[in-house]
PDB file of C-alpha atoms and ligand atoms in Angstrom:
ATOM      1  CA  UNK A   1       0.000   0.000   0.000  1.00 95.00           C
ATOM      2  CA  UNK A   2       1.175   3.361  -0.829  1.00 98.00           C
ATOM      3  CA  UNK A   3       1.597   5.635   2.278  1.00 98.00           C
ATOM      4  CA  UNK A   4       2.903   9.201   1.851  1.00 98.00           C
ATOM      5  CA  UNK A   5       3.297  11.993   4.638  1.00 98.00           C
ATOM      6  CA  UNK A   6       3.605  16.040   4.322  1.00 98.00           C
ATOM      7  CA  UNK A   7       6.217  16.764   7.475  1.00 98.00           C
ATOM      8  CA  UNK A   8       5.966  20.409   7.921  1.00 97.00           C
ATOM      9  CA  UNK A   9       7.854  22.330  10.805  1.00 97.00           C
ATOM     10  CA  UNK A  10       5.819  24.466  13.199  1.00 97.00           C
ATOM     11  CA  UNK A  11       8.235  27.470  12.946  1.00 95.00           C
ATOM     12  CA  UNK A  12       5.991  29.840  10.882  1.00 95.00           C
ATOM     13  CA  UNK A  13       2.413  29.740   9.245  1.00 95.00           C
ATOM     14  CA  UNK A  14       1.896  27.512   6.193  1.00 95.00           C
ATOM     15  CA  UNK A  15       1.960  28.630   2.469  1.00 93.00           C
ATOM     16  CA  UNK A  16       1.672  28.618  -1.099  1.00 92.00           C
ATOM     17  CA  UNK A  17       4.208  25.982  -1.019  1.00 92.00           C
ATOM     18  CA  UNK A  18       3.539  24.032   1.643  1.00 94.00           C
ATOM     19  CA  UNK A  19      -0.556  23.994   0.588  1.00 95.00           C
ATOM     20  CA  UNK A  20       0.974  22.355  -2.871  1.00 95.00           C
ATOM     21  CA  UNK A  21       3.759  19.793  -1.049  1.00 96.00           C
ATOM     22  CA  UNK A  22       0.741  18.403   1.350  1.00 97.00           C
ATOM     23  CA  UNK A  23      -1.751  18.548  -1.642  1.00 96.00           C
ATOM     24  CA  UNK A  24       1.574  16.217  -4.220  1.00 97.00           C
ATOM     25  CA  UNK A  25       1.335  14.028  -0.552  1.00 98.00           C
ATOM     26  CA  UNK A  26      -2.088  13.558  -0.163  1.00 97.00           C
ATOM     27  CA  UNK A  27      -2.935  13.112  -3.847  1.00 96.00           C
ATOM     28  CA  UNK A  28      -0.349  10.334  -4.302  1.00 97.00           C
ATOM     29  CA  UNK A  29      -2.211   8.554  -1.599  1.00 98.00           C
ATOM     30  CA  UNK A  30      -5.184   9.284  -3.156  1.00 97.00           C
ATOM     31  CA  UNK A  31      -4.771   8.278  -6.681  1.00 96.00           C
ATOM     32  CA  UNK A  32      -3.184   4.783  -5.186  1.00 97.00           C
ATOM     33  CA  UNK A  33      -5.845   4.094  -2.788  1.00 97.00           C
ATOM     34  CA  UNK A  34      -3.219   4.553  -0.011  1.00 98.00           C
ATOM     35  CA  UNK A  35      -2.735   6.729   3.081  1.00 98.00           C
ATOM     36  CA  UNK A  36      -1.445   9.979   3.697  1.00 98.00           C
ATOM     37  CA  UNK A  37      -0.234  11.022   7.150  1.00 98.00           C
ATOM     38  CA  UNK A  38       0.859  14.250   8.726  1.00 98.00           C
ATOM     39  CA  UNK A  39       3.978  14.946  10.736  1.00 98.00           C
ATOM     40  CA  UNK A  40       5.015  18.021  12.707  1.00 98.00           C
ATOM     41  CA  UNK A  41       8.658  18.819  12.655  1.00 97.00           C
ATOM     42  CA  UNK A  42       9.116  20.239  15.530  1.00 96.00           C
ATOM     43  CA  UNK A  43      12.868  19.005  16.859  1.00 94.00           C
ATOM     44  CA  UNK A  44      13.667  22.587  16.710  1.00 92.00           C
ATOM     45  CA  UNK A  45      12.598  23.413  19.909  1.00 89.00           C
ATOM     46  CA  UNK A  46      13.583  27.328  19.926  1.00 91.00           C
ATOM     47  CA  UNK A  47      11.896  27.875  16.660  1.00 93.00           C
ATOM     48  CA  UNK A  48       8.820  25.522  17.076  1.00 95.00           C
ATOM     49  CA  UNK A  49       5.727  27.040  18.437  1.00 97.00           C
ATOM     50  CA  UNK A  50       2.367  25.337  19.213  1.00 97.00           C
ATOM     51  CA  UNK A  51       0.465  28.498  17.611  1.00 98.00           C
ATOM     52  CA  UNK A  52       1.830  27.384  14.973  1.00 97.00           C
ATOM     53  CA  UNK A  53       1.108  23.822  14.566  1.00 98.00           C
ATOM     54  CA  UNK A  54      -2.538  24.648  15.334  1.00 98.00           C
ATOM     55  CA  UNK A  55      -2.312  26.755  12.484  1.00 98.00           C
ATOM     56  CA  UNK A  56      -0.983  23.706  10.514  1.00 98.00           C
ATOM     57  CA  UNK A  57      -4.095  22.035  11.764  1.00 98.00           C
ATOM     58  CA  UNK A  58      -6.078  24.846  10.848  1.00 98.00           C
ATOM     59  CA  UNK A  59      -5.024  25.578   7.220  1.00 98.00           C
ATOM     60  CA  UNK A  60      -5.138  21.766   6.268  1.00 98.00           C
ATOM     61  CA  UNK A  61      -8.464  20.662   7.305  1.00 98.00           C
ATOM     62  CA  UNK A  62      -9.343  24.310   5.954  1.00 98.00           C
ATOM     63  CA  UNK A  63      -8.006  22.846   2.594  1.00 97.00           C
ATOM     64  CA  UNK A  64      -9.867  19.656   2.957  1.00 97.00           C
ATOM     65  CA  UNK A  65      -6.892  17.723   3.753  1.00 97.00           C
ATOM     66  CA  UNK A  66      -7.225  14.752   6.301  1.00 96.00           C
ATOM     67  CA  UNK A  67      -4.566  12.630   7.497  1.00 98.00           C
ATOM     68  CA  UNK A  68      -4.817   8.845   8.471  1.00 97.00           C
ATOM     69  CA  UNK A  69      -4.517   8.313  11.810  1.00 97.00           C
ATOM     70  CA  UNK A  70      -3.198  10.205  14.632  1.00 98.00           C
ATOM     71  CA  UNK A  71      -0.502  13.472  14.323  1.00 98.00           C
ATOM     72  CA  UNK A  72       2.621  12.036  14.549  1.00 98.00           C
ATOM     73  CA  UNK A  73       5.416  14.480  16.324  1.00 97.00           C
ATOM     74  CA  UNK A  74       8.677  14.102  15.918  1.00 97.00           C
ATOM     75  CA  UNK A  75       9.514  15.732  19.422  1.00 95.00           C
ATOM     76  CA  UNK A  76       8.212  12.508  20.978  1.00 96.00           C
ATOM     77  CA  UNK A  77       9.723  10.211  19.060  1.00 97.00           C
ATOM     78  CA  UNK A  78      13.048  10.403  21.209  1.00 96.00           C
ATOM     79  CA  UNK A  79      12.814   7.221  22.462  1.00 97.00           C
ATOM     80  CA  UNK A  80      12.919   5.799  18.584  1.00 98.00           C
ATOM     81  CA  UNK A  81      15.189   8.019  17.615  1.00 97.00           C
ATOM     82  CA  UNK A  82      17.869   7.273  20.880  1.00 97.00           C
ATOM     83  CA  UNK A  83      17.958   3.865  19.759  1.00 97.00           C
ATOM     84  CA  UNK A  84      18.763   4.483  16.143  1.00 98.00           C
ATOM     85  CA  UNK A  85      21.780   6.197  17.545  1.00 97.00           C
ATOM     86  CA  UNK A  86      22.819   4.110  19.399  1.00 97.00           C
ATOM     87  CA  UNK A  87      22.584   1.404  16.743  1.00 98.00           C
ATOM     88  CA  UNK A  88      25.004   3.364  14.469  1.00 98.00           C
ATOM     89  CA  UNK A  89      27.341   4.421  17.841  1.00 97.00           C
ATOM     90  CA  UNK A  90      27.565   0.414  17.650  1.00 97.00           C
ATOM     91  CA  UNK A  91      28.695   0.023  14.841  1.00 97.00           C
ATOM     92  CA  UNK A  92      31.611   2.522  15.397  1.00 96.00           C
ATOM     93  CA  UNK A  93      30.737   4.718  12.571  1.00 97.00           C
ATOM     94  CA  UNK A  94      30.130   7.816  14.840  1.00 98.00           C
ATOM     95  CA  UNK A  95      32.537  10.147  16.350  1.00 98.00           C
ATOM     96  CA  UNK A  96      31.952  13.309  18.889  1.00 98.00           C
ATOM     97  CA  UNK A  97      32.396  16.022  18.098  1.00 97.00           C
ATOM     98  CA  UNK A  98      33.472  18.962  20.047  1.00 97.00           C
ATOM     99  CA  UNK A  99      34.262  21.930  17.884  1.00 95.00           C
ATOM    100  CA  UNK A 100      31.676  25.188  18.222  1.00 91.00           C
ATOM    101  CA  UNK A 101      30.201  26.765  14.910  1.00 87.00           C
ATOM    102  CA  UNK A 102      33.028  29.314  15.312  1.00 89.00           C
ATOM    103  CA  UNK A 103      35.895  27.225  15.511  1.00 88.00           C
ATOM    104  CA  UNK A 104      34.732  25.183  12.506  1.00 89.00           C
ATOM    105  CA  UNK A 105      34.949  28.473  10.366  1.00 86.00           C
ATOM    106  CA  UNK A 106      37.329  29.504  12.102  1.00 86.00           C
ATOM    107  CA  UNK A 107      39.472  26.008  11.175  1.00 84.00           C
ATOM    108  CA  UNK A 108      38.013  26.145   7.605  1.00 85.00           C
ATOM    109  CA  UNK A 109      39.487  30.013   7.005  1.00 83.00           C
ATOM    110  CA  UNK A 110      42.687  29.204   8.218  1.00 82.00           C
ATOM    111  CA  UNK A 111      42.730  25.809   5.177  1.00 78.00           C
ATOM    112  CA  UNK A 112      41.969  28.698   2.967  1.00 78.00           C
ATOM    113  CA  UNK A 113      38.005  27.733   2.455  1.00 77.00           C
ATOM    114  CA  UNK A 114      36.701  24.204   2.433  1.00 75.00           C
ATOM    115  CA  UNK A 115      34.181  22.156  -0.142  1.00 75.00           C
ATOM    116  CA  UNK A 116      30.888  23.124   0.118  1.00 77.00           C
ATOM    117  CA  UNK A 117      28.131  21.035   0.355  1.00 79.00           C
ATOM    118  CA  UNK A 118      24.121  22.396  -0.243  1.00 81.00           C
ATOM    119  CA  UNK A 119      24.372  23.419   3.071  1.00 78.00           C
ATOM    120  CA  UNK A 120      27.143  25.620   3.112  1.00 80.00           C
ATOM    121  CA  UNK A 121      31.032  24.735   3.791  1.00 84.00           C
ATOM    122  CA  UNK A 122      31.562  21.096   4.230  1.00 90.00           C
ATOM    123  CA  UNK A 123      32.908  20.119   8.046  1.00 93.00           C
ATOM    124  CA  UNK A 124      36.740  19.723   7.826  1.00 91.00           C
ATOM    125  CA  UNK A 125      36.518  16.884  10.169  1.00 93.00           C
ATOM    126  CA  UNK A 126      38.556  18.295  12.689  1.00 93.00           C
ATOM    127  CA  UNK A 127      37.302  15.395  15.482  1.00 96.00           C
ATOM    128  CA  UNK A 128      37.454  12.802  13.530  1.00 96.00           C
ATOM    129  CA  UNK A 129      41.230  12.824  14.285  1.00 94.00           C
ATOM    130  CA  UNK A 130      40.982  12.585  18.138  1.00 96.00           C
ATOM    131  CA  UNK A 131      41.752   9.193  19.201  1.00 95.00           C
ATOM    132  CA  UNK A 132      38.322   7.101  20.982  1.00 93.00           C
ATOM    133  CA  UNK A 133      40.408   7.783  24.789  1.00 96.00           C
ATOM    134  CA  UNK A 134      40.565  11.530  24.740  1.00 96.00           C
ATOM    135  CA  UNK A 135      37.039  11.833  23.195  1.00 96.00           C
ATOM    136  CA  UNK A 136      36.257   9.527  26.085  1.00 95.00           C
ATOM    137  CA  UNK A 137      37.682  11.620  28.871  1.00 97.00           C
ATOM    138  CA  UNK A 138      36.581  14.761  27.077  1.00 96.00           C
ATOM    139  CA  UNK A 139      33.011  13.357  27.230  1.00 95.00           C
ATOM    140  CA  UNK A 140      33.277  12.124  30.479  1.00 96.00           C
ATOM    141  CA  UNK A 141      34.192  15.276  31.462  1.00 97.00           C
ATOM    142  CA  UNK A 142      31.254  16.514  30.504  1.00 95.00           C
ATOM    143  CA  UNK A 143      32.977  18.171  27.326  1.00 96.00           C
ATOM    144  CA  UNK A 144      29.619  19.506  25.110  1.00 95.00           C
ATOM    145  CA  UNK A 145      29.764  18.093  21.843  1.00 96.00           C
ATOM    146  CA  UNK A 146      27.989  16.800  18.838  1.00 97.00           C
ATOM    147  CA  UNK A 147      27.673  13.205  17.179  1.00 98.00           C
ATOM    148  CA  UNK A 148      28.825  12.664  13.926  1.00 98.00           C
ATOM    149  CA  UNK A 149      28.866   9.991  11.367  1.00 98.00           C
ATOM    150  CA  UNK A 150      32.152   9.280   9.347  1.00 98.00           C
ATOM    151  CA  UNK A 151      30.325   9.411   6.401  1.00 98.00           C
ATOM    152  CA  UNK A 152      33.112   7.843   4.182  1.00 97.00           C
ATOM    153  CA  UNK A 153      33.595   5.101   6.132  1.00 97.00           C
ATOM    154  CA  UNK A 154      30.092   4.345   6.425  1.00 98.00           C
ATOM    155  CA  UNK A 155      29.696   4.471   2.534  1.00 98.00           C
ATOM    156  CA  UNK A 156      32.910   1.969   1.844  1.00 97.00           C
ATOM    157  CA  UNK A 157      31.269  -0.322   4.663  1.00 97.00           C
ATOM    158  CA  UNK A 158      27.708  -0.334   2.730  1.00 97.00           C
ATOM    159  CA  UNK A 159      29.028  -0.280  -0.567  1.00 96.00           C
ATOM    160  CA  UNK A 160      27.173   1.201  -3.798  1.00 95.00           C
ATOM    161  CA  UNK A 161      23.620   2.299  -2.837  1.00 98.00           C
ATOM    162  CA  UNK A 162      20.507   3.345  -5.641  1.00 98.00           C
ATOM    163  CA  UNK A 163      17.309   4.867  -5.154  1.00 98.00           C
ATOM    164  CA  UNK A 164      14.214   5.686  -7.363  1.00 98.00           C
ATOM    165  CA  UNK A 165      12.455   9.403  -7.535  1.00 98.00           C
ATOM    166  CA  UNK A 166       9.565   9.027  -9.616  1.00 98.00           C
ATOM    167  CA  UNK A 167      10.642  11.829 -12.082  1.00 97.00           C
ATOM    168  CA  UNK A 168      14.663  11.698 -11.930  1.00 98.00           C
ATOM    169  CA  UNK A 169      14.917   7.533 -12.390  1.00 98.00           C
ATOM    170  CA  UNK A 170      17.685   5.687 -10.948  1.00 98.00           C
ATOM    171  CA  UNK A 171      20.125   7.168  -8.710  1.00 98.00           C
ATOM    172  CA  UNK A 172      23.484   6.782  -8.034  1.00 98.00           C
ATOM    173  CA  UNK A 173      23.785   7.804  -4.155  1.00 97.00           C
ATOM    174  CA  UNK A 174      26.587   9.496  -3.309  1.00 95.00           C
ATOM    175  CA  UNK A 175      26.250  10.923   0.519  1.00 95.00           C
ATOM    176  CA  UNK A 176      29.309  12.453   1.305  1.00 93.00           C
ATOM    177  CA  UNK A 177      28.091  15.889  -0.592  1.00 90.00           C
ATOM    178  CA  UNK A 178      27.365  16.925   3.164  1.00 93.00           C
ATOM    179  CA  UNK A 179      30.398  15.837   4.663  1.00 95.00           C
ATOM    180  CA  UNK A 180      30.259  14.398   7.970  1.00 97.00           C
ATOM    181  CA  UNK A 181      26.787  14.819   8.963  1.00 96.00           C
ATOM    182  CA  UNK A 182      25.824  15.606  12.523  1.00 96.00           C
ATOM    183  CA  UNK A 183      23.209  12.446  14.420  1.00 98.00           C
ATOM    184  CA  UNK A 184      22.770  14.140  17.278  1.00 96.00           C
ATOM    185  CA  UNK A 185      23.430  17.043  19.787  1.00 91.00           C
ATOM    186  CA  UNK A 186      23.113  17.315  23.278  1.00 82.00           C
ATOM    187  CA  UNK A 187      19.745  19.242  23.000  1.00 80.00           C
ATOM    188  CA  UNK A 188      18.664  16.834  20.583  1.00 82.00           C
ATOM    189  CA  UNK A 189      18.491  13.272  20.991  1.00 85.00           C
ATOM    190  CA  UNK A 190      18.376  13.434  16.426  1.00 94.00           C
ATOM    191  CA  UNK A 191      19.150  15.972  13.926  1.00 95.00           C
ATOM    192  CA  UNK A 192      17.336  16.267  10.818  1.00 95.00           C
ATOM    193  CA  UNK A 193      18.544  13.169   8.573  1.00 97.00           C
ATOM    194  CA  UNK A 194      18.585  10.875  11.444  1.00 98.00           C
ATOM    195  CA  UNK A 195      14.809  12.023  12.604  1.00 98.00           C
ATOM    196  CA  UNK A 196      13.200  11.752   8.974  1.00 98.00           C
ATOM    197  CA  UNK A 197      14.682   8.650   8.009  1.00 98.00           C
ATOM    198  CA  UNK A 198      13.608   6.554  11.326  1.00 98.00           C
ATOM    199  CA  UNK A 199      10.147   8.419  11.763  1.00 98.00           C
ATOM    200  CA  UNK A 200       9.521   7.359   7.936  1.00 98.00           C
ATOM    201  CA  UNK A 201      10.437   3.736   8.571  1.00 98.00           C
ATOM    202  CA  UNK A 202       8.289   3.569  11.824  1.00 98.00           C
ATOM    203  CA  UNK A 203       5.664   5.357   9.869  1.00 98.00           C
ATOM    204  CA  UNK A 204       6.178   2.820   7.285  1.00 98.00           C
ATOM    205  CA  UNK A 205       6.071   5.688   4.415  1.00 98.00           C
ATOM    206  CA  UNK A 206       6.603   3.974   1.244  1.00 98.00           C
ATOM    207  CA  UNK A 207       6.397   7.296  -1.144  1.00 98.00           C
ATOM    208  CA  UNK A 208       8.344  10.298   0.460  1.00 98.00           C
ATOM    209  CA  UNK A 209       7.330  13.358  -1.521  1.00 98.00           C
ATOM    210  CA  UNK A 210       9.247  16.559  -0.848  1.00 97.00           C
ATOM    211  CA  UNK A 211      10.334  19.438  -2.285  1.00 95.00           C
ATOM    212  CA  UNK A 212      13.565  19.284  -5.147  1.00 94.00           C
ATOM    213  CA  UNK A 213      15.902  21.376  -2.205  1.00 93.00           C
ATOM    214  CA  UNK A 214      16.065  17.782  -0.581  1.00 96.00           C
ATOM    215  CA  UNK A 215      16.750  16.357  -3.306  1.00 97.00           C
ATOM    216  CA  UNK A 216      20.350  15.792  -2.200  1.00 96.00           C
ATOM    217  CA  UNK A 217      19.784  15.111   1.322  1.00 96.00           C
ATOM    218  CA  UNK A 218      18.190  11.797   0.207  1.00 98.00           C
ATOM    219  CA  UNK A 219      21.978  10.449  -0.784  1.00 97.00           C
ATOM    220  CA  UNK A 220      22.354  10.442   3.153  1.00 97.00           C
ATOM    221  CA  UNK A 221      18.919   9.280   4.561  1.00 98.00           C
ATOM    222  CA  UNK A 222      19.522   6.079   1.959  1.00 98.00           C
ATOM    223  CA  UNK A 223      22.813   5.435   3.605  1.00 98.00           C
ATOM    224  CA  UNK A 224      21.099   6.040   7.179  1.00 98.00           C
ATOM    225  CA  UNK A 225      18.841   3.496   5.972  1.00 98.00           C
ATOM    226  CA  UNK A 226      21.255   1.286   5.527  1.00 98.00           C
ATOM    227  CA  UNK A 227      23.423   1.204   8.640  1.00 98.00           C
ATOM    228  CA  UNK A 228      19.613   0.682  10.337  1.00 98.00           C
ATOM    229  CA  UNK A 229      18.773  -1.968   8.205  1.00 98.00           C
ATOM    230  CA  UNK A 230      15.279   0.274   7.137  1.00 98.00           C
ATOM    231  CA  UNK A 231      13.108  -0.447   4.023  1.00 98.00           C
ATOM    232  CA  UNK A 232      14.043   1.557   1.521  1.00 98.00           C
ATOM    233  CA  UNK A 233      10.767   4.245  -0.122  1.00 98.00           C
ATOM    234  CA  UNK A 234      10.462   5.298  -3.443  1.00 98.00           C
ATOM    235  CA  UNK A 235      10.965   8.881  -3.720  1.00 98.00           C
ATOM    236  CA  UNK A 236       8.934  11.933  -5.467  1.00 98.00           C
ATOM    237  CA  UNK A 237      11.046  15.134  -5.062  1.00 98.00           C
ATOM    238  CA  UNK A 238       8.675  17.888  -6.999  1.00 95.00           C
ATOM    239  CA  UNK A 239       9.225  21.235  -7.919  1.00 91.00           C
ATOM    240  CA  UNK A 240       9.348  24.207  -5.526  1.00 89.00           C
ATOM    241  CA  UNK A 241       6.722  26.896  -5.952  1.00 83.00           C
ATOM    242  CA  UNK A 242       8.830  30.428  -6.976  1.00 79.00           C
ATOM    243  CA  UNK A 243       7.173  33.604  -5.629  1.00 74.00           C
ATOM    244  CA  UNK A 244       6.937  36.354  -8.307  1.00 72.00           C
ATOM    245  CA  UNK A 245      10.271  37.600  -7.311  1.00 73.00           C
ATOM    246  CA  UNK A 246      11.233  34.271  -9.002  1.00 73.00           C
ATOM    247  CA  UNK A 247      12.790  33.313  -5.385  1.00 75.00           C
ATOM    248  CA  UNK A 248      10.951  30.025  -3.639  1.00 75.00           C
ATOM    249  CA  UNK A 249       8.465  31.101  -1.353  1.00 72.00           C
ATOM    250  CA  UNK A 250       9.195  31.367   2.077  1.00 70.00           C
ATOM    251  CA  UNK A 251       7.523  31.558   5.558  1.00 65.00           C
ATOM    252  CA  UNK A 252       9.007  35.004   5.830  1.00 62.00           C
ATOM    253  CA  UNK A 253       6.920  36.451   3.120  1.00 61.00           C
ATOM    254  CA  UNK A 254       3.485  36.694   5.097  1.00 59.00           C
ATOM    255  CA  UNK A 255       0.750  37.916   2.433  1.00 60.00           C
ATOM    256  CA  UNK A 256       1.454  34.379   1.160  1.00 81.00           C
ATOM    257  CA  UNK A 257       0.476  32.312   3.988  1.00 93.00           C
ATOM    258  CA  UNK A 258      -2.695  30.739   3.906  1.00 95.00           C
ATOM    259  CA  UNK A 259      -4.515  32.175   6.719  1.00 96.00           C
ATOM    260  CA  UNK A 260      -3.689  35.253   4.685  1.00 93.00           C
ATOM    261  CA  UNK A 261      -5.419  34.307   1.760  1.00 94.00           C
ATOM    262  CA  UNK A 262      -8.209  33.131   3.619  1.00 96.00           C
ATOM    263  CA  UNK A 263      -9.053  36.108   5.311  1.00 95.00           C
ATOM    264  CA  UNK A 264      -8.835  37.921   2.092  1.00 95.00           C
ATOM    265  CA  UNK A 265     -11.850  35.437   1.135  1.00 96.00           C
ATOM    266  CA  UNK A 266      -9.855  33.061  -1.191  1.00 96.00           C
ATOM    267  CA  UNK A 267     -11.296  29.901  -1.368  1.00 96.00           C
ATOM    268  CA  UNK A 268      -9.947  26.566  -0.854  1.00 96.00           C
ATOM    269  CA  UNK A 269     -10.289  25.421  -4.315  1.00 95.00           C
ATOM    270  CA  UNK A 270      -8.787  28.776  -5.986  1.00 95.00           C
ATOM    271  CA  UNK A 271      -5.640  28.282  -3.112  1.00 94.00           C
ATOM    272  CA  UNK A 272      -5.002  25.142  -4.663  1.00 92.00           C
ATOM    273  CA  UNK A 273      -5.499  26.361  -8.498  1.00 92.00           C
ATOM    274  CA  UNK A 274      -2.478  29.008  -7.336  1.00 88.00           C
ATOM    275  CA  UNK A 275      -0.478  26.170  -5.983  1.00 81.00           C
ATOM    276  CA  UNK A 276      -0.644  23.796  -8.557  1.00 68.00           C
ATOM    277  CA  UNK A 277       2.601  24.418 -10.831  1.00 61.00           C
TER     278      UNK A 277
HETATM  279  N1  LIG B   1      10.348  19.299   7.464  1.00 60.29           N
HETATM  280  C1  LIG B   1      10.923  19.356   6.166  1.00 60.29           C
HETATM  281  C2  LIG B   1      10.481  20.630   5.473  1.00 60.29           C
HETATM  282  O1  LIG B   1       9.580  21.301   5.944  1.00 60.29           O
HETATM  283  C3  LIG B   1      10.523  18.183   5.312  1.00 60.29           C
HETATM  284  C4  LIG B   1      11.166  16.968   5.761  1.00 60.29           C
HETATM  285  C5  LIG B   1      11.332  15.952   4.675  1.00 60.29           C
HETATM  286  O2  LIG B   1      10.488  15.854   3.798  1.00 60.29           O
HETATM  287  O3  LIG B   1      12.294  15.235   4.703  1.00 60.29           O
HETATM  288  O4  LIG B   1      11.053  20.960   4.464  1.00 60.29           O
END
C-alpha cells in the first residue's frame, strides 16, 4: 500500500508551497488508494511554536486535507530516535564532536576555504582525528559536543547504494556531498537526517514526496537506511513553488500564507489552483 506523509515544521504559518507539497502528498495517496499522514517537525525546539502547529491544523483541514490516523510528532519520538543512535554508535561509525560553529569556520578560514556542500562549507573533520580515549575523557568530562557519522567510512562499509524518484529515475547515491553529517546534539536526541529517516520507517512511508531542495539530502537518509537496516521508499522530489520575485516562497513572506489568503476570502479550491505548478 502506498503511504505518503507532508512533514511540515511548526516554525511559521503555512503557504503557497507548503498547501501544494501536502496537496503532491495527499494526492499520491489518493490516486493509489493509499494513506497519507501528517507529521510536525518540531525538533527545533527554539523555533517551534504550538500556535503554529494549530495553524498547521487549521489551514489543512481548511483545505480539505485529512490525514490517516493520529498526528505524529517528531519531538516525541526520542525514544525511537535514541535507539537508532545508538545502533550506528555500535557500529563505530560515529565520532563526537566537540568543535563550536566558530571554531569550525574559524578552522576552515585558516585551510583557505573548504568544499561546500548544499548546506554551506563542508565540516573539515577536525574530530574525527581525536583518538576514541581523549574523546572519552573529554566526554566524560562533561565536554559539550555533537555526534557525527564518518560518512566515508560508512559508505565503503555499505558499498554502492541506488534509489528511485519518480521523475529523476535511478540514482546513483553518493552521501558524502554533506560531509560528515551531525546524528545528534546534546539538546537533541536526532538531527534532521537521522529524525526523517527513522520516523519514515516507523511510519512505514513507502512514497516520500518533498520538495527538489532535498533532493540531495536523500543520498544520506539512503545510507542512514542502511546502517539501520530500514526499508528503503520510493521517492517523489517535486518542484518548488517560486514567488513572483522568481525566489521560492518562504515563511518570511506573510501575504502568502494561507490564513492570509483566507481572510482575504480566497477559497480553498482557488488556493489550490495558485499552488498547482
Ligand atoms: N520538514 C521538512 C520541510 O519542511 C521536510 C522533511 C522531509 O520531507 O524530509 O522541508
Amino acid at each position: 500500500m502506498i503511504r505518503t506523509r507532508f512533514a511540515p515544521s511548526p516554525t511559521g504559518r503555512l503557504h503557497l508551497g507548503h498547501a501544494f507539497a501536502a496537496w503532491f502528498a495527499r494526492d499520491a495517496a489518493l490516486r493509489a488508494g493509499g494513506e497519507f499522514l501528517l507529521r510536525i517537525e518540531d525538533l527545533d525546539q527554539t523555533r517551534s511554536r504550538i500556535e503554529y502547529e494549530e495553524g498547521i491544523f487549521e489551514d489543512l483541514k481548511w483545505l480539505g486535507f485529512e490525514w490517516t490516523g493520529p498526528v505524529i510528532r517528531q519531538s516525541k519520538r526520542s525514544d525511537a530516535h535514541r535507539e537508532a543512535l545508538a545502533k550506528l554508535i555500535a557500529s563505530g561509525l560515529v565520532y563526537p564532536c566537540f568543535c563550536t560553529r566558530k571554531e569550525i569556520l574559524a578552522e576552515i578560514a585558516a585551510a583557505g576555504g573548504a568544499p561546500h556542500g548544499p548546506n554551506g562549507p563542508i565540516y573539515p573533520g577536525t574530530c574525527r582525528l581525536i583518538t576514541r580515549d581523549d574523546a572519552k575523557a573529554r566526554m566524560s568530562a562533561g565536554e559539550d559536543h555533537a555526534l557525527r557519522l564518518n560518512v566515508e567510512e560508512a559508505t565503503r562499509e555499505v558499498g554502492a547504494m541506488r534509489w528511485e524518484d519518480v521523475e529523476a529515475g535511478l540514482i546513483v547515491a553518493d552521501p558524502k556531498c554533506f560531509g560528515d553529517i551531525v546524528l545528534a546534539r546534546k539538546d537533541a536526541p536526532a538531527a534532521y537526517h537521522l529524525a526523517v529517516t527513522v520516523d519514515d520507517a516507523d511510519a512505514g512511508v513507502t512514497l516520500v514526496t518533498r520538495g527538489n531542495d532535498l533532493f540531495l539530502a536523500t543520498d544520506v537518509q539512503i545510507l542512514l537506511q542502511k546502517l539501520l537496516e530500514l526499508p528503503q521508499p520510493i521517492y517523489h522530489h517535486h518542484k518548488l513553488m517560486l514567488g513572483p520575485d522568481g525566489r521560492r516562497l518562504a515563511k518570511r513572506d506573510q501575504s502568502e500564507t494561507i490564513k492570509a489568503l483566507r481572510e482575504e476570502g480566497v477559497s480553498p479550491e482557488e488556493v489550490l489552483n495558485r499552488c498547482r505548478i
